[in-house]
Tab-separated table of C-alpha atoms in Angstrom:
chain	number	residue	atom	x	y	z
A	1	MET	CA	-0.717	0.082	0.131
A	2	SER	CA	0.836	3.472	-0.908
A	3	ASP	CA	-1.186	5.330	1.528
A	4	SER	CA	-0.219	5.100	5.226
A	5	HIS	CA	-3.316	5.196	7.473
A	6	PRO	CA	-3.408	6.424	11.353
A	7	PRO	CA	-4.474	2.691	13.221
A	8	TYR	CA	-7.811	2.572	14.535
A	9	GLY	CA	-9.280	4.372	12.363
A	10	GLY	CA	-8.384	8.017	12.562
A	11	PRO	CA	-7.759	11.252	10.883
A	12	SER	CA	-5.722	11.030	8.654
A	13	ASP	CA	-1.866	12.944	9.509
A	14	PRO	CA	-1.568	15.792	6.893
A	15	ASN	CA	2.728	15.803	7.160
A	16	ALA	CA	2.429	12.400	7.258
A	17	GLY	CA	5.720	11.735	4.879
A	18	GLN	CA	7.757	14.537	5.801
A	19	PRO	CA	10.615	13.841	8.418
A	20	TRP	CA	11.269	15.357	11.797
A	21	GLY	CA	14.928	14.674	11.767
A	22	PRO	CA	17.482	15.326	8.655
A	23	PRO	CA	18.245	13.220	5.949
A	24	PRO	CA	19.293	9.592	6.445
A	25	GLY	CA	23.424	9.911	7.266
A	26	GLN	CA	23.525	13.321	8.288
A	27	PRO	CA	24.678	14.871	11.398
A	28	VAL	CA	21.926	15.283	14.651
A	29	SER	CA	23.743	17.592	16.630
A	30	GLY	CA	23.696	20.911	15.270
A	31	GLN	CA	20.324	21.412	13.695
A	32	PRO	CA	17.255	22.507	15.838
A	33	TRP	CA	13.710	20.667	15.470
A	34	GLY	CA	11.604	22.638	16.402
A	35	GLN	CA	10.037	25.021	14.682
A	36	PRO	CA	11.299	27.856	12.088
A	37	PRO	CA	12.886	30.076	13.132
A	38	GLY	CA	12.269	33.429	13.430
A	39	GLN	CA	9.013	32.396	14.647
A	40	PRO	CA	7.628	32.713	18.085
A	41	ILE	CA	7.216	30.248	20.358
A	42	SER	CA	4.311	30.850	23.121
A	43	GLY	CA	0.474	32.330	21.515
A	44	GLN	CA	0.722	30.438	18.106
A	45	PRO	CA	-0.438	26.746	17.460
A	46	ASP	CA	2.007	23.408	17.171
A	47	PRO	CA	2.022	23.142	12.939
A	48	TYR	CA	3.494	19.868	13.430
A	49	GLY	CA	1.110	18.350	15.136
A	50	TYR	CA	3.078	17.112	17.882
A	51	GLY	CA	1.240	15.999	20.677
A	52	GLN	CA	-1.730	16.556	18.884
A	53	PRO	CA	-4.873	13.360	18.767
A	54	GLY	CA	-3.977	10.914	15.794
A	55	TYR	CA	0.490	12.184	16.002
A	56	GLN	CA	2.332	8.973	15.235
A	57	GLN	CA	6.115	9.673	15.754
A	58	GLN	CA	7.475	8.688	12.747
A	59	PRO	CA	10.226	5.235	13.061
A	60	GLY	CA	13.924	5.921	13.572
A	61	TYR	CA	13.682	9.642	14.078
A	62	PRO	CA	13.572	11.237	17.724
A	63	PRO	CA	10.568	13.823	19.164
A	64	PRO	CA	10.488	17.202	17.707
A	65	GLN	CA	13.130	19.697	20.257
A	66	PHE	CA	12.035	22.636	21.649
A	67	ALA	CA	13.762	25.864	23.237
A	68	ALA	CA	13.051	26.807	26.994
A	69	PRO	CA	11.527	30.289	26.952
A	70	VAL	CA	13.572	33.195	28.073
A	71	GLN	CA	12.533	34.120	31.387
A	72	PRO	CA	11.374	37.413	32.610
A	73	PRO	CA	14.404	39.515	34.227
A	74	LYS	CA	13.807	39.774	37.938
A	75	LYS	CA	12.585	43.274	39.935
A	76	ASN	CA	13.896	43.818	43.183
A	77	ARG	CA	10.780	43.672	44.651
A	78	GLY	CA	12.332	43.148	47.938
A	79	LEU	CA	13.722	45.790	48.175
A	80	MET	CA	10.731	47.540	47.299
A	81	VAL	CA	9.063	45.696	50.205
A	82	GLY	CA	11.579	46.637	52.611
A	83	LEU	CA	12.066	50.212	52.215
A	84	GLY	CA	7.501	50.159	52.894
A	85	ILE	CA	8.730	47.837	56.100
A	86	GLY	CA	10.816	50.376	57.171
A	87	ALA	CA	8.794	53.428	56.786
A	88	ALA	CA	6.113	52.135	58.525
A	89	THR	CA	9.278	51.416	61.326
A	90	VAL	CA	10.034	54.467	61.445
A	91	ALA	CA	6.793	56.139	61.631
A	92	LEU	CA	5.508	53.895	64.446
A	93	LEU	CA	9.047	54.499	66.188
A	94	ALA	CA	7.995	58.063	65.821
A	95	LEU	CA	4.635	58.262	68.151
A	96	CYS	CA	6.632	55.743	70.481
A	97	GLY	CA	9.064	58.868	71.430
A	98	VAL	CA	12.268	56.945	70.078
A	99	GLY	CA	14.708	58.988	67.721
A	100	VAL	CA	15.460	56.943	64.977
A	101	GLY	CA	19.374	58.130	63.240
A	102	VAL	CA	19.271	56.804	59.491
A	103	ILE	CA	22.990	56.583	57.723
A	104	VAL	CA	23.883	57.829	54.434
A	105	ALA	CA	25.696	55.564	51.609
A	106	ASN	CA	29.291	57.221	51.893
A	107	GLY	CA	29.854	55.717	47.903
A	108	ASP	CA	32.056	52.302	50.421
A	109	ASP	CA	31.150	48.473	49.002
A	110	ASP	CA	30.762	47.296	52.448
A	111	ASP	CA	27.204	47.574	54.040
A	112	PRO	CA	26.937	50.349	56.611
A	113	THR	CA	26.706	48.513	60.411
A	114	PRO	CA	22.989	49.789	61.132
A	115	PRO	CA	22.128	52.225	64.165
A	116	VAL	CA	21.005	50.498	67.684
A	117	ALA	CA	17.630	51.980	68.149
A	118	ALA	CA	17.234	52.921	72.170
A	119	THR	CA	14.549	50.736	74.152
A	120	SER	CA	11.803	53.412	75.681
A	121	ALA	CA	9.181	53.214	78.703
A	122	PRO	CA	5.945	53.955	78.699
A	123	GLY	CA	5.424	57.557	78.347
A	124	GLY	CA	8.572	57.991	76.937
A	125	ASN	CA	11.632	57.918	78.836
A	126	THR	CA	14.740	56.259	77.752
A	127	ASP	CA	15.192	53.711	79.762
A	128	PRO	CA	18.997	53.774	81.119
A	129	SER	CA	19.205	49.938	82.216
A	130	ALA	CA	18.156	48.632	78.664
A	131	SER	CA	20.967	49.961	76.950
A	132	PRO	CA	24.503	48.510	76.699
A	133	SER	CA	26.531	50.337	79.693
A	134	THR	CA	30.895	51.145	78.297
A	135	GLU	CA	32.075	52.334	81.630
A	136	GLN	CA	34.669	50.450	82.714
A	137	THR	CA	33.980	48.488	86.082
A	138	PRO	CA	36.896	48.911	89.224
A	139	ASP	CA	37.883	45.086	87.524
A	140	ASP	CA	39.234	45.750	84.603
A	141	ASP	CA	43.096	46.394	84.686
A	142	ALA	CA	43.113	47.444	80.821
A	143	PRO	CA	43.814	51.308	81.104
A	144	ASN	CA	41.264	53.481	78.921
A	145	ASN	CA	43.956	54.603	76.803
A	146	ASN	CA	44.763	54.673	73.425
A	147	ASN	CA	48.396	54.944	72.823
A	148	ALA	CA	48.542	51.737	75.348
A	149	VAL	CA	51.350	49.685	74.097
A	150	THR	CA	52.426	44.996	74.663
A	151	ALA	CA	55.720	45.499	75.671
A	152	ARG	CA	58.412	42.740	73.949
A	153	TYR	CA	61.134	43.587	75.656
A	154	SER	CA	62.236	45.432	78.377
A	155	SER	CA	62.838	49.154	76.469
A	156	ASP	CA	59.438	49.233	75.096
A	157	PHE	CA	58.782	50.183	78.628
A	158	GLU	CA	60.134	53.502	77.699
A	159	ALA	CA	56.236	53.982	76.563
A	160	VAL	CA	55.691	55.254	79.950
A	161	CYS	CA	57.589	58.441	80.139
A	162	GLU	CA	55.674	59.773	77.330
A	163	GLY	CA	52.738	59.152	78.915
A	164	SER	CA	51.542	55.659	77.594
A	165	PRO	CA	50.742	52.226	79.496
A	166	ILE	CA	51.713	48.706	78.675
A	167	LEU	CA	49.067	46.346	78.849
A	168	ASN	CA	51.134	43.455	80.246
A	169	ALA	CA	52.578	45.326	82.853
A	170	LYS	CA	51.867	43.757	85.934
A	171	ALA	CA	49.795	46.159	87.838
A	172	TYR	CA	51.185	48.483	90.650
A	173	SER	CA	49.342	48.171	94.216
A	174	THR	CA	52.738	49.497	96.465
A	175	PRO	CA	56.149	50.758	96.547
A	176	SER	CA	57.437	47.604	98.780
A	177	GLY	CA	57.503	44.637	96.473
A	178	SER	CA	57.378	46.445	92.981
A	179	LYS	CA	59.829	45.954	90.175
A	180	ALA	CA	61.052	49.115	88.646
A	181	TYR	CA	62.789	50.195	84.611
A	182	THR	CA	65.161	53.786	85.429
A	183	PHE	CA	64.713	55.649	81.738
A	184	TYR	CA	66.483	58.491	81.620
A	185	ASN	CA	66.046	61.196	78.289
A	186	SER	CA	68.673	62.613	75.901
A	187	VAL	CA	69.223	66.525	75.733
A	188	ASP	CA	69.335	67.093	72.627
A	189	ARG	CA	65.348	64.984	71.309
A	190	PRO	CA	64.040	65.231	74.152
A	191	SER	CA	61.058	62.334	73.212
A	192	ASN	CA	63.601	59.418	73.158
A	193	TRP	CA	64.914	57.293	76.685
A	194	MET	CA	67.863	55.625	77.298
A	195	LEU	CA	67.673	52.332	80.260
A	196	ARG	CA	69.525	52.699	82.639
A	197	SER	CA	69.713	50.489	85.096
A	198	ALA	CA	70.345	50.489	89.179
A	199	GLY	CA	69.866	48.535	91.877
A	200	TYR	CA	71.364	45.334	91.069
A	201	GLY	CA	71.024	42.334	93.283
A	202	LYS	CA	67.965	44.538	94.337
A	203	SER	CA	64.630	43.115	95.300
A	204	TYR	CA	63.357	46.208	92.837
A	205	TYR	CA	65.767	45.173	90.498
A	206	ALA	CA	64.221	43.593	87.018
A	207	LYS	CA	66.367	41.485	84.204
A	208	SER	CA	65.826	42.191	80.601
A	209	ASP	CA	63.982	39.582	80.476
A	210	GLU	CA	61.846	39.922	83.228
A	211	PHE	CA	59.867	42.413	82.154
A	212	ASP	CA	56.567	41.158	82.655
A	213	GLU	CA	56.890	41.537	86.327
A	214	VAL	CA	57.759	44.911	85.816
A	215	SER	CA	54.852	47.825	87.561
A	216	VAL	CA	57.078	50.753	87.964
A	217	VAL	CA	59.156	52.960	85.817
A	218	GLY	CA	61.288	55.567	87.019
A	219	CYS	CA	61.366	58.198	84.385
A	220	LEU	CA	64.549	61.025	84.164
A	221	LYS	CA	63.356	63.803	82.612
A	222	TYR	CA	66.561	66.767	81.374
A	223	GLN	CA	66.427	70.334	83.469
A	224	GLU	CA	66.499	72.851	81.010
A	225	GLY	CA	68.627	74.500	81.942
A	226	SER	CA	71.035	72.996	84.275
A	227	GLU	CA	73.891	72.186	81.652
A	228	GLY	CA	77.188	72.423	83.121
A	229	THR	CA	80.239	74.134	82.129
A	230	GLY	CA	81.891	71.380	79.671
A	231	ARG	CA	85.033	69.411	80.157
A	232	LYS	CA	87.425	69.851	77.295
A	233	CYS	CA	88.346	65.693	75.963
A	234	GLN	CA	89.450	63.955	73.594
A	235	LEU	CA	88.702	61.015	72.101
A	236	LYS	CA	89.102	58.900	68.649
A	237	ASP	CA	85.989	59.022	66.119
A	238	SER	CA	84.865	56.425	63.426
A	239	SER	CA	87.790	57.159	62.125
A	240	ASP	CA	90.577	56.978	64.279
A	241	LYS	CA	90.459	61.028	64.270
A	242	ILE	CA	91.791	62.743	67.179
A	243	ILE	CA	88.673	64.500	68.178
A	244	THR	CA	87.963	67.043	70.696
A	245	ILE	CA	84.888	67.804	72.450
A	246	ASP	CA	82.834	68.901	75.129
A	247	TYR	CA	81.659	67.046	77.916
A	248	VAL	CA	78.747	68.244	79.686
A	249	SER	CA	77.415	68.483	83.292
A	250	SER	CA	73.735	68.493	83.874
A	251	ARG	CA	70.914	67.898	86.022
A	252	TYR	CA	68.238	65.003	85.979
A	253	THR	CA	64.253	65.297	87.668
A	254	LEU	CA	63.287	61.097	88.591
A	255	THR	CA	59.365	60.791	88.822
A	256	PHE	CA	57.729	57.186	89.766
A	257	TYR	CA	54.852	56.043	87.211
A	258	ALA	CA	52.890	53.069	86.986
A	259	ALA	CA	54.043	51.141	84.566
A	260	LYS	CA	50.062	49.550	82.827
A	261	THR	CA	48.675	52.660	83.494
A	262	ALA	CA	51.057	55.268	83.556
A	263	GLN	CA	50.007	57.328	86.393
A	264	LYS	CA	52.101	59.254	89.043
A	265	VAL	CA	53.175	56.927	92.663
A	266	GLY	CA	55.769	58.915	93.392
A	267	ASP	CA	58.685	61.317	93.384
A	268	GLY	CA	62.926	60.618	93.210
A	269	GLY	CA	63.819	64.652	93.422
A	270	THR	CA	67.061	65.544	91.669
A	271	ILE	CA	69.716	63.514	90.270
A	272	ASN	CA	72.616	65.021	88.921
A	273	ALA	CA	74.528	63.790	85.409
A	274	PRO	CA	78.239	64.592	86.434
A	275	ALA	CA	81.361	65.304	84.153
A	276	VAL	CA	83.806	64.602	86.099
A	277	ARG	CA	86.281	62.328	84.085
A	278	CYS	CA	86.041	61.365	80.832
A	279	PRO	CA	84.054	59.316	79.297
A	280	SER	CA	85.764	55.541	77.283
A	281	PHE	CA	82.560	55.865	74.893
A	282	VAL	CA	80.115	58.871	74.420
A	283	THR	CA	77.807	59.764	71.308
A	284	TYR	CA	78.506	63.515	70.099
A	285	SER	CA	76.561	66.098	68.360
A	286	LYS	CA	78.968	66.660	65.405
A	287	SER	CA	76.498	70.290	65.203
A	288	THR	CA	78.188	71.619	68.352
A	289	MET	CA	80.794	68.586	69.455
A	290	LYS	CA	78.963	68.599	72.640
A	291	ALA	CA	78.381	65.395	74.860
A	292	TYR	CA	76.295	65.480	77.345
A	293	ALA	CA	76.619	62.542	81.467
A	294	SER	CA	74.703	60.639	81.683
A	295	PRO	CA	73.129	60.026	85.140
A	296	ASP	CA	74.896	59.614	88.002
A	297	THR	CA	73.972	55.419	88.692
A	298	GLY	CA	75.339	56.068	92.203
A	299	ALA	CA	72.048	58.905	92.931
A	300	ILE	CA	69.145	56.780	90.857
A	301	GLU	CA	69.816	53.708	93.345
A	302	ALA	CA	69.723	55.166	96.729
A	303	ALA	CA	66.260	57.364	95.372
A	304	LEU	CA	65.469	53.281	94.318
A	305	ASP	CA	65.694	52.211	97.974
A	306	LYS	CA	64.288	55.564	99.457
A	307	PHE	CA	60.812	54.593	97.863
A	308	LEU	CA	61.046	51.073	96.476
A	309	GLY	CA	63.505	49.741	99.206
């Protein structure tokens, strides 16, 4: 028989004889088998009768493929809903007597931290017990100072002489039993402090690796105008050239501070820096050819004995 009829006496297939796939011997991939190009997908009748009553798939050919519809772009409905809820919340808080601050975006990529609204008691009065407290309690041993530092070496304790507490220093309670470091500043550079050890073997003496046991720092500050007459000393410079310098005496004021808080805890009086003998090693200023004597170690030890002994 030359004509093909559908089974069970159904209507004839208008597309009979038209293959769904490519001609035999042609590759299957690379060509779509859906509707002709340029035809819309939705809203148009199926010209091939796929899925209609009486449709019969041709043997040896795969079923036609259909393109997936393109999803429309999503709209930021969540933002609009959030703005609406936020406006309602602001209006509600305003009726309750609570002020709400709105953070203005400054162009940074990071999201700003949301403001915290204070809880209001009935009647519109703010309840201070409901707000978190930022005050330090007496048990807090960390000083409220942005310049506080953590010491890694004994020389780091010089920061106390500039008003910076040492976070990992031992807490100061009483002078007796405390360990101490002493520093003196430079005449030419007042903010430059140098360690001056004294009282070796005494109870307050601390080695360089015992800085975590130190609770007191003695600061020897140069007294302006206390410079004495210089002593002429001949020394060799770094190139072995003989030079002459003025070795100058002066005075210092000793003050004791608690290392952990940088608060003053005592006075050590005046300490002389005598220039009796020319030193074997000294630093000097090339512009003035002056060198300043260091504070007397014996006088520092006597002051430590009096305050910490």
